[in-house]
Amino acid sequence: MKDPSFRRSLALFRAFLREPEDPETVYTLLARDAADQVERHVPLEGKVVVDVGGGPGYFTREFRRRGAQGYVFEPDSGVLGDRSARGPRDAVVADGYLLPLADGVADVTFSSNVLEHVEDPHTFLSEMARITRPGGLIYVSFTNWYSPWGGHEWAPWHYLGAERARARYERRTGRPAKHRLGENLFRIGVGPTLRHVRGRTDVDVVSARSRYWPVLPELVTRVPGVREFATWNLLLILRRCS
C-alpha cells in the first residue's frame, strides 16, 4: 500500500478494529507496513535487525522474510510463550534498558509501540543507539498520551482521567484492564520526545512523522499543541552518528 495514502490508513484502521479477535492478521499487516517504511531508508537483505520489545515476533518474522537476520528481545516471557508456531523460536528474554548485546552490532534497531510502556524512555533510546552501528538506522514508533488512542483499551475516556477511564472499562467489560497509568503505561508526549532526540549527539533525526496519517504525515508533528492530539502515533527514523 502506498504510504501515505487514505487507502493505507483505512486498511490499517479497519484491521485494528479486529485486533482482539484476529491479532495474527492485524500484526502481520502492520509488520509488512513497518518493513516497507524501513526499506525506504535501507535494504533489509543481509542486515542485522534487532527488534526491542517485539513480543510474539510478527515484525522479526517479516524482516527475516525479506532476507534480514532478525532477532527479538522481549522482557515478558509470557508474551513469548504465546507466540505463534510460525514466530521466531530463538527470541531472547531481555530488558530494553540493558540489552545483552555489544556496541554497534545492529544495522537496524527497531521498536514498535513500546516507548509508551517504558518509564524511562531516554535510557531506552540510549540503549537502542548503543547497539546500532555508526550509520545504522533506528526505528521508533509509539502512541503518545494525548492521542485519541493514548489510553489504549480504555481510550478515549483517558481524557477524563486515567483512573476513571480504567474503572469504566472494567465496569463495562467485566474484566481487568491490561494497562495502568504509571505502571505499564506512561504519559509520553510528542513535543518532549522530539526535543529530546533533536538534542542528542549520538543520533540524527532523519524523519519525524505520524505513522498512520494519510496526508502530509510530517507536517502534523510540526504544530505545537495540535501535534499532541493529531499525531496519533509518532514515528521516528534516526541515524546513528559516527
JSON list of N, CA and C in Angstrom, two decimals, residues 80-141:
[
{"chain": "A", "resi": 80, "resn": "LEU", "atom": "N", "xyz": [6.17, -14.14, 24.99]},
{"chain": "A", "resi": 80, "resn": "LEU", "atom": "CA", "xyz": [6.92, -15.04, 24.11]},
{"chain": "A", "resi": 80, "resn": "LEU", "atom": "C", "xyz": [6.30, -16.42, 24.10]},
{"chain": "A", "resi": 81, "resn": "GLY", "atom": "N", "xyz": [5.77, -16.83, 25.23]},
{"chain": "A", "resi": 81, "resn": "GLY", "atom": "CA", "xyz": [5.15, -18.15, 25.30]},
{"chain": "A", "resi": 81, "resn": "GLY", "atom": "C", "xyz": [3.90, -18.24, 24.47]},
{"chain": "A", "resi": 82, "resn": "ASP", "atom": "N", "xyz": [3.27, -17.08, 24.15]},
{"chain": "A", "resi": 82, "resn": "ASP", "atom": "CA", "xyz": [2.05, -17.08, 23.37]},
{"chain": "A", "resi": 82, "resn": "ASP", "atom": "C", "xyz": [2.29, -16.92, 21.87]},
{"chain": "A", "resi": 83, "resn": "ARG", "atom": "N", "xyz": [3.56, -16.82, 21.46]},
{"chain": "A", "resi": 83, "resn": "ARG", "atom": "CA", "xyz": [3.83, -16.56, 20.05]},
{"chain": "A", "resi": 83, "resn": "ARG", "atom": "C", "xyz": [3.34, -17.73, 19.18]},
{"chain": "A", "resi": 84, "resn": "SER", "atom": "N", "xyz": [3.02, -17.42, 17.93]},
{"chain": "A", "resi": 84, "resn": "SER", "atom": "CA", "xyz": [2.51, -18.43, 17.02]},
{"chain": "A", "resi": 84, "resn": "SER", "atom": "C", "xyz": [3.60, -19.42, 16.65]},
{"chain": "A", "resi": 85, "resn": "ALA", "atom": "N", "xyz": [3.18, -20.55, 16.14]},
{"chain": "A", "resi": 85, "resn": "ALA", "atom": "CA", "xyz": [4.14, -21.59, 15.75]},
{"chain": "A", "resi": 85, "resn": "ALA", "atom": "C", "xyz": [5.06, -21.10, 14.65]},
{"chain": "A", "resi": 86, "resn": "ARG", "atom": "N", "xyz": [4.62, -20.09, 13.89]},
{"chain": "A", "resi": 86, "resn": "ARG", "atom": "CA", "xyz": [5.45, -19.57, 12.81]},
{"chain": "A", "resi": 86, "resn": "ARG", "atom": "C", "xyz": [6.38, -18.46, 13.27]},
{"chain": "A", "resi": 87, "resn": "GLY", "atom": "N", "xyz": [6.27, -18.05, 14.53]},
{"chain": "A", "resi": 87, "resn": "GLY", "atom": "CA", "xyz": [7.11, -16.99, 15.04]},
{"chain": "A", "resi": 87, "resn": "GLY", "atom": "C", "xyz": [8.51, -17.49, 15.35]},
{"chain": "A", "resi": 88, "resn": "PRO", "atom": "N", "xyz": [9.44, -16.55, 15.62]},
{"chain": "A", "resi": 88, "resn": "PRO", "atom": "CA", "xyz": [10.83, -16.94, 15.91]},
{"chain": "A", "resi": 88, "resn": "PRO", "atom": "C", "xyz": [10.94, -17.70, 17.22]},
{"chain": "A", "resi": 89, "resn": "ARG", "atom": "N", "xyz": [11.60, -18.83, 17.19]},
{"chain": "A", "resi": 89, "resn": "ARG", "atom": "CA", "xyz": [11.74, -19.65, 18.39]},
{"chain": "A", "resi": 89, "resn": "ARG", "atom": "C", "xyz": [13.01, -19.31, 19.17]},
{"chain": "A", "resi": 90, "resn": "ASP", "atom": "N", "xyz": [13.83, -18.40, 18.63]},
{"chain": "A", "resi": 90, "resn": "ASP", "atom": "CA", "xyz": [15.09, -18.07, 19.27]},
{"chain": "A", "resi": 90, "resn": "ASP", "atom": "C", "xyz": [15.05, -16.69, 19.91]},
{"chain": "A", "resi": 91, "resn": "ALA", "atom": "N", "xyz": [13.86, -16.22, 20.28]},
{"chain": "A", "resi": 91, "resn": "ALA", "atom": "CA", "xyz": [13.72, -14.92, 20.94]},
{"chain": "A", "resi": 91, "resn": "ALA", "atom": "C", "xyz": [14.44, -14.93, 22.29]},
{"chain": "A", "resi": 92, "resn": "VAL", "atom": "N", "xyz": [14.91, -13.75, 22.70]},
{"chain": "A", "resi": 92, "resn": "VAL", "atom": "CA", "xyz": [15.67, -13.61, 23.94]},
{"chain": "A", "resi": 92, "resn": "VAL", "atom": "C", "xyz": [14.85, -12.80, 24.94]},
{"chain": "A", "resi": 93, "resn": "VAL", "atom": "N", "xyz": [14.75, -13.32, 26.16]},
{"chain": "A", "resi": 93, "resn": "VAL", "atom": "CA", "xyz": [14.10, -12.56, 27.24]},
{"chain": "A", "resi": 93, "resn": "VAL", "atom": "C", "xyz": [15.13, -11.57, 27.76]},
{"chain": "A", "resi": 94, "resn": "ALA", "atom": "N", "xyz": [14.85, -10.28, 27.55]},
{"chain": "A", "resi": 94, "resn": "ALA", "atom": "CA", "xyz": [15.82, -9.25, 27.94]},
{"chain": "A", "resi": 94, "resn": "ALA", "atom": "C", "xyz": [15.13, -7.92, 28.15]},
{"chain": "A", "resi": 95, "resn": "ASP", "atom": "N", "xyz": [15.69, -7.13, 29.04]},
{"chain": "A", "resi": 95, "resn": "ASP", "atom": "CA", "xyz": [15.17, -5.80, 29.36]},
{"chain": "A", "resi": 95, "resn": "ASP", "atom": "C", "xyz": [15.72, -4.80, 28.35]},
{"chain": "A", "resi": 96, "resn": "GLY", "atom": "N", "xyz": [14.84, -3.94, 27.81]},
{"chain": "A", "resi": 96, "resn": "GLY", "atom": "CA", "xyz": [15.28, -2.94, 26.85]},
{"chain": "A", "resi": 96, "resn": "GLY", "atom": "C", "xyz": [16.21, -1.90, 27.41]},
{"chain": "A", "resi": 97, "resn": "TYR", "atom": "N", "xyz": [16.29, -1.78, 28.75]},
{"chain": "A", "resi": 97, "resn": "TYR", "atom": "CA", "xyz": [17.24, -0.87, 29.38]},
{"chain": "A", "resi": 97, "resn": "TYR", "atom": "C", "xyz": [18.66, -1.40, 29.35]},
{"chain": "A", "resi": 98, "resn": "LEU", "atom": "N", "xyz": [18.80, -2.72, 29.23]},
{"chain": "A", "resi": 98, "resn": "LEU", "atom": "CA", "xyz": [20.12, -3.34, 29.31]},
{"chain": "A", "resi": 98, "resn": "LEU", "atom": "C", "xyz": [20.13, -4.59, 28.43]},
{"chain": "A", "resi": 99, "resn": "LEU", "atom": "N", "xyz": [20.35, -4.37, 27.16]},
{"chain": "A", "resi": 99, "resn": "LEU", "atom": "CA", "xyz": [20.31, -5.47, 26.19]},
{"chain": "A", "resi": 99, "resn": "LEU", "atom": "C", "xyz": [21.63, -6.24, 26.21]},
{"chain": "A", "resi": 100, "resn": "PRO", "atom": "N", "xyz": [21.57, -7.57, 26.15]},
{"chain": "A", "resi": 100, "resn": "PRO", "atom": "CA", "xyz": [22.79, -8.39, 26.19]},
{"chain": "A", "resi": 100, "resn": "PRO", "atom": "C", "xyz": [23.48, -8.43, 24.83]},
{"chain": "A", "resi": 101, "resn": "LEU", "atom": "N", "xyz": [23.86, -7.26, 24.34]},
{"chain": "A", "resi": 101, "resn": "LEU", "atom": "CA", "xyz": [24.48, -7.13, 23.02]},
{"chain": "A", "resi": 101, "resn": "LEU", "atom": "C", "xyz": [25.66, -6.15, 23.10]},
{"chain": "A", "resi": 102, "resn": "ALA", "atom": "N", "xyz": [26.65, -6.39, 22.27]},
{"chain": "A", "resi": 102, "resn": "ALA", "atom": "CA", "xyz": [27.80, -5.49, 22.20]},
{"chain": "A", "resi": 102, "resn": "ALA", "atom": "C", "xyz": [27.44, -4.20, 21.48]},
{"chain": "A", "resi": 103, "resn": "ASP", "atom": "N", "xyz": [28.26, -3.19, 21.65]},
{"chain": "A", "resi": 103, "resn": "ASP", "atom": "CA", "xyz": [28.04, -1.92, 20.97]},
{"chain": "A", "resi": 103, "resn": "ASP", "atom": "C", "xyz": [28.07, -2.10, 19.45]},
{"chain": "A", "resi": 104, "resn": "GLY", "atom": "N", "xyz": [27.15, -1.45, 18.76]},
{"chain": "A", "resi": 104, "resn": "GLY", "atom": "CA", "xyz": [27.21, -1.36, 17.30]},
{"chain": "A", "resi": 104, "resn": "GLY", "atom": "C", "xyz": [27.00, -2.65, 16.54]},
{"chain": "A", "resi": 105, "resn": "VAL", "atom": "N", "xyz": [26.24, -3.60, 17.09]},
{"chain": "A", "resi": 105, "resn": "VAL", "atom": "CA", "xyz": [26.08, -4.89, 16.40]},
{"chain": "A", "resi": 105, "resn": "VAL", "atom": "C", "xyz": [24.94, -4.88, 15.38]},
{"chain": "A", "resi": 106, "resn": "ALA", "atom": "N", "xyz": [24.03, -3.92, 15.49]},
{"chain": "A", "resi": 106, "resn": "ALA", "atom": "CA", "xyz": [22.83, -3.94, 14.65]},
{"chain": "A", "resi": 106, "resn": "ALA", "atom": "C", "xyz": [22.93, -2.93, 13.51]},
{"chain": "A", "resi": 107, "resn": "ASP", "atom": "N", "xyz": [22.48, -3.34, 12.34]},
{"chain": "A", "resi": 107, "resn": "ASP", "atom": "CA", "xyz": [22.33, -2.40, 11.23]},
{"chain": "A", "resi": 107, "resn": "ASP", "atom": "C", "xyz": [21.05, -1.60, 11.39]},
{"chain": "A", "resi": 108, "resn": "VAL", "atom": "N", "xyz": [20.03, -2.25, 11.93]},
{"chain": "A", "resi": 108, "resn": "VAL", "atom": "CA", "xyz": [18.75, -1.60, 12.19]},
{"chain": "A", "resi": 108, "resn": "VAL", "atom": "C", "xyz": [18.28, -2.02, 13.58]},
{"chain": "A", "resi": 109, "resn": "THR", "atom": "N", "xyz": [17.92, -1.03, 14.39]},
{"chain": "A", "resi": 109, "resn": "THR", "atom": "CA", "xyz": [17.30, -1.31, 15.68]},
{"chain": "A", "resi": 109, "resn": "THR", "atom": "C", "xyz": [15.86, -0.81, 15.61]},
{"chain": "A", "resi": 110, "resn": "PHE", "atom": "N", "xyz": [14.94, -1.67, 16.01]},
{"chain": "A", "resi": 110, "resn": "PHE", "atom": "CA", "xyz": [13.52, -1.45, 15.73]},
{"chain": "A", "resi": 110, "resn": "PHE", "atom": "C", "xyz": [12.71, -1.55, 17.02]},
{"chain": "A", "resi": 111, "resn": "SER", "atom": "N", "xyz": [11.74, -0.64, 17.18]},
{"chain": "A", "resi": 111, "resn": "SER", "atom": "CA", "xyz": [10.83, -0.71, 18.32]},
{"chain": "A", "resi": 111, "resn": "SER", "atom": "C", "xyz": [9.49, -0.15, 17.91]},
{"chain": "A", "resi": 112, "resn": "SER", "atom": "N", "xyz": [8.46, -0.97, 17.94]},
{"chain": "A", "resi": 112, "resn": "SER", "atom": "CA", "xyz": [7.12, -0.56, 17.54]},
{"chain": "A", "resi": 112, "resn": "SER", "atom": "C", "xyz": [6.18, -0.58, 18.74]},
{"chain": "A", "resi": 113, "resn": "ASN", "atom": "N", "xyz": [5.65, 0.61, 19.07]},
{"chain": "A", "resi": 113, "resn": "ASN", "atom": "CA", "xyz": [4.64, 0.74, 20.12]},
{"chain": "A", "resi": 113, "resn": "ASN", "atom": "C", "xyz": [5.10, 0.19, 21.48]},
{"chain": "A", "resi": 114, "resn": "VAL", "atom": "N", "xyz": [6.32, 0.55, 21.83]},
{"chain": "A", "resi": 114, "resn": "VAL", "atom": "CA", "xyz": [6.88, 0.12, 23.11]},
{"chain": "A", "resi": 114, "resn": "VAL", "atom": "C", "xyz": [7.15, 1.32, 24.02]},
{"chain": "A", "resi": 115, "resn": "LEU", "atom": "N", "xyz": [7.55, 2.43, 23.46]},
{"chain": "A", "resi": 115, "resn": "LEU", "atom": "CA", "xyz": [8.06, 3.55, 24.27]},
{"chain": "A", "resi": 115, "resn": "LEU", "atom": "C", "xyz": [7.04, 4.07, 25.28]},
{"chain": "A", "resi": 116, "resn": "GLU", "atom": "N", "xyz": [5.75, 4.02, 24.95]},
{"chain": "A", "resi": 116, "resn": "GLU", "atom": "CA", "xyz": [4.74, 4.50, 25.90]},
{"chain": "A", "resi": 116, "resn": "GLU", "atom": "C", "xyz": [4.59, 3.57, 27.11]},
{"chain": "A", "resi": 117, "resn": "HIS", "atom": "N", "xyz": [5.20, 2.39, 27.03]},
{"chain": "A", "resi": 117, "resn": "HIS", "atom": "CA", "xyz": [5.15, 1.43, 28.13]},
{"chain": "A", "resi": 117, "resn": "HIS", "atom": "C", "xyz": [6.45, 1.44, 28.95]},
{"chain": "A", "resi": 118, "resn": "VAL", "atom": "N", "xyz": [7.32, 2.41, 28.67]},
{"chain": "A", "resi": 118, "resn": "VAL", "atom": "CA", "xyz": [8.64, 2.48, 29.30]},
{"chain": "A", "resi": 118, "resn": "VAL", "atom": "C", "xyz": [8.70, 3.69, 30.23]},
{"chain": "A", "resi": 119, "resn": "GLU", "atom": "N", "xyz": [9.05, 3.45, 31.48]},
{"chain": "A", "resi": 119, "resn": "GLU", "atom": "CA", "xyz": [9.08, 4.53, 32.46]},
{"chain": "A", "resi": 119, "resn": "GLU", "atom": "C", "xyz": [10.19, 5.54, 32.18]},
{"chain": "A", "resi": 120, "resn": "ASP", "atom": "N", "xyz": [11.32, 5.05, 31.65]},
{"chain": "A", "resi": 120, "resn": "ASP", "atom": "CA", "xyz": [12.46, 5.92, 31.36]},
{"chain": "A", "resi": 120, "resn": "ASP", "atom": "C", "xyz": [12.78, 5.83, 29.86]},
{"chain": "A", "resi": 121, "resn": "PRO", "atom": "N", "xyz": [12.05, 6.55, 29.01]},
{"chain": "A", "resi": 121, "resn": "PRO", "atom": "CA", "xyz": [12.26, 6.43, 27.56]},
{"chain": "A", "resi": 121, "resn": "PRO", "atom": "C", "xyz": [13.63, 6.91, 27.11]},
{"chain": "A", "resi": 122, "resn": "HIS", "atom": "N", "xyz": [14.24, 7.84, 27.82]},
{"chain": "A", "resi": 122, "resn": "HIS", "atom": "CA", "xyz": [15.55, 8.35, 27.39]},
{"chain": "A", "resi": 122, "resn": "HIS", "atom": "C", "xyz": [16.61, 7.25, 27.50]},
{"chain": "A", "resi": 123, "resn": "THR", "atom": "N", "xyz": [16.59, 6.51, 28.60]},
{"chain": "A", "resi": 123, "resn": "THR", "atom": "CA", "xyz": [17.53, 5.39, 28.75]},
{"chain": "A", "resi": 123, "resn": "THR", "atom": "C", "xyz": [17.25, 4.31, 27.72]},
{"chain": "A", "resi": 124, "resn": "PHE", "atom": "N", "xyz": [15.99, 4.05, 27.46]},
{"chain": "A", "resi": 124, "resn": "PHE", "atom": "CA", "xyz": [15.61, 3.06, 26.45]},
{"chain": "A", "resi": 124, "resn": "PHE", "atom": "C", "xyz": [16.17, 3.45, 25.08]},
{"chain": "A", "resi": 125, "resn": "LEU", "atom": "N", "xyz": [16.03, 4.72, 24.70]},
{"chain": "A", "resi": 125, "resn": "LEU", "atom": "CA", "xyz": [16.56, 5.19, 23.42]},
{"chain": "A", "resi": 125, "resn": "LEU", "atom": "C", "xyz": [18.08, 5.14, 23.39]},
{"chain": "A", "resi": 126, "resn": "SER", "atom": "N", "xyz": [18.70, 5.43, 24.51]},
{"chain": "A", "resi": 126, "resn": "SER", "atom": "CA", "xyz": [20.17, 5.37, 24.58]},
{"chain": "A", "resi": 126, "resn": "SER", "atom": "C", "xyz": [20.67, 3.96, 24.33]},
{"chain": "A", "resi": 127, "resn": "GLU", "atom": "N", "xyz": [19.95, 2.97, 24.86]},
{"chain": "A", "resi": 127, "resn": "GLU", "atom": "CA", "xyz": [20.35, 1.58, 24.67]},
{"chain": "A", "resi": 127, "resn": "GLU", "atom": "C", "xyz": [20.16, 1.16, 23.21]},
{"chain": "A", "resi": 128, "resn": "MET", "atom": "N", "xyz": [19.08, 1.64, 22.59]},
{"chain": "A", "resi": 128, "resn": "MET", "atom": "CA", "xyz": [18.90, 1.35, 21.17]},
{"chain": "A", "resi": 128, "resn": "MET", "atom": "C", "xyz": [20.02, 1.97, 20.34]},
{"chain": "A", "resi": 129, "resn": "ALA", "atom": "N", "xyz": [20.41, 3.19, 20.68]},
{"chain": "A", "resi": 129, "resn": "ALA", "atom": "CA", "xyz": [21.50, 3.84, 19.96]},
{"chain": "A", "resi": 129, "resn": "ALA", "atom": "C", "xyz": [22.83, 3.12, 20.18]},
{"chain": "A", "resi": 130, "resn": "ARG", "atom": "N", "xyz": [23.05, 2.65, 21.40]},
{"chain": "A", "resi": 130, "resn": "ARG", "atom": "CA", "xyz": [24.32, 1.98, 21.71]},
{"chain": "A", "resi": 130, "resn": "ARG", "atom": "C", "xyz": [24.55, 0.75, 20.86]},
{"chain": "A", "resi": 131, "resn": "ILE", "atom": "N", "xyz": [23.52, -0.05, 20.65]},
{"chain": "A", "resi": 131, "resn": "ILE", "atom": "CA", "xyz": [23.71, -1.31, 19.92]},
{"chain": "A", "resi": 131, "resn": "ILE", "atom": "C", "xyz": [23.65, -1.12, 18.41]},
{"chain": "A", "resi": 132, "resn": "THR", "atom": "N", "xyz": [23.37, 0.10, 17.93]},
{"chain": "A", "resi": 132, "resn": "THR", "atom": "CA", "xyz": [23.29, 0.36, 16.49]},
{"chain": "A", "resi": 132, "resn": "THR", "atom": "C", "xyz": [24.65, 0.82, 15.98]},
{"chain": "A", "resi": 133, "resn": "ARG", "atom": "N", "xyz": [25.07, 0.26, 14.87]},
{"chain": "A", "resi": 133, "resn": "ARG", "atom": "CA", "xyz": [26.37, 0.64, 14.31]},
{"chain": "A", "resi": 133, "resn": "ARG", "atom": "C", "xyz": [26.34, 2.09, 13.81]},
{"chain": "A", "resi": 134, "resn": "PRO", "atom": "N", "xyz": [27.48, 2.77, 13.76]},
{"chain": "A", "resi": 134, "resn": "PRO", "atom": "CA", "xyz": [27.52, 4.11, 13.17]},
{"chain": "A", "resi": 134, "resn": "PRO", "atom": "C", "xyz": [26.98, 4.09, 11.73]},
{"chain": "A", "resi": 135, "resn": "GLY", "atom": "N", "xyz": [26.07, 4.97, 11.45]},
{"chain": "A", "resi": 135, "resn": "GLY", "atom": "CA", "xyz": [25.43, 4.99, 10.15]},
{"chain": "A", "resi": 135, "resn": "GLY", "atom": "C", "xyz": [24.19, 4.12, 10.06]},
{"chain": "A", "resi": 136, "resn": "GLY", "atom": "N", "xyz": [23.95, 3.31, 11.11]},
{"chain": "A", "resi": 136, "resn": "GLY", "atom": "CA", "xyz": [22.79, 2.43, 11.12]},
{"chain": "A", "resi": 136, "resn": "GLY", "atom": "C", "xyz": [21.50, 3.18, 11.42]},
{"chain": "A", "resi": 137, "resn": "LEU", "atom": "N", "xyz": [20.39, 2.47, 11.28]},
{"chain": "A", "resi": 137, "resn": "LEU", "atom": "CA", "xyz": [19.07, 3.08, 11.38]},
{"chain": "A", "resi": 137, "resn": "LEU", "atom": "C", "xyz": [18.38, 2.66, 12.67]},
{"chain": "A", "resi": 138, "resn": "ILE", "atom": "N", "xyz": [17.66, 3.61, 13.28]},
{"chain": "A", "resi": 138, "resn": "ILE", "atom": "CA", "xyz": [16.86, 3.34, 14.47]},
{"chain": "A", "resi": 138, "resn": "ILE", "atom": "C", "xyz": [15.42, 3.73, 14.15]},
{"chain": "A", "resi": 139, "resn": "TYR", "atom": "N", "xyz": [14.51, 2.76, 14.29]},
{"chain": "A", "resi": 139, "resn": "TYR", "atom": "CA", "xyz": [13.08, 2.96, 14.03]},
{"chain": "A", "resi": 139, "resn": "TYR", "atom": "C", "xyz": [12.35, 2.89, 15.36]},
{"chain": "A", "resi": 140, "resn": "VAL", "atom": "N", "xyz": [11.69, 3.99, 15.74]},
{"chain": "A", "resi": 140, "resn": "VAL", "atom": "CA", "xyz": [10.94, 4.03, 17.00]},
{"chain": "A", "resi": 140, "resn": "VAL", "atom": "C", "xyz": [9.56, 4.60, 16.72]},
{"chain": "A", "resi": 141, "resn": "SER", "atom": "N", "xyz": [8.53, 3.85, 17.11]},
{"chain": "A", "resi": 141, "resn": "SER", "atom": "CA", "xyz": [7.16, 4.32, 16.95]},
{"chain": "A", "resi": 141, "resn": "SER", "atom": "C", "xyz": [6.43, 4.10, 18.27]}
]
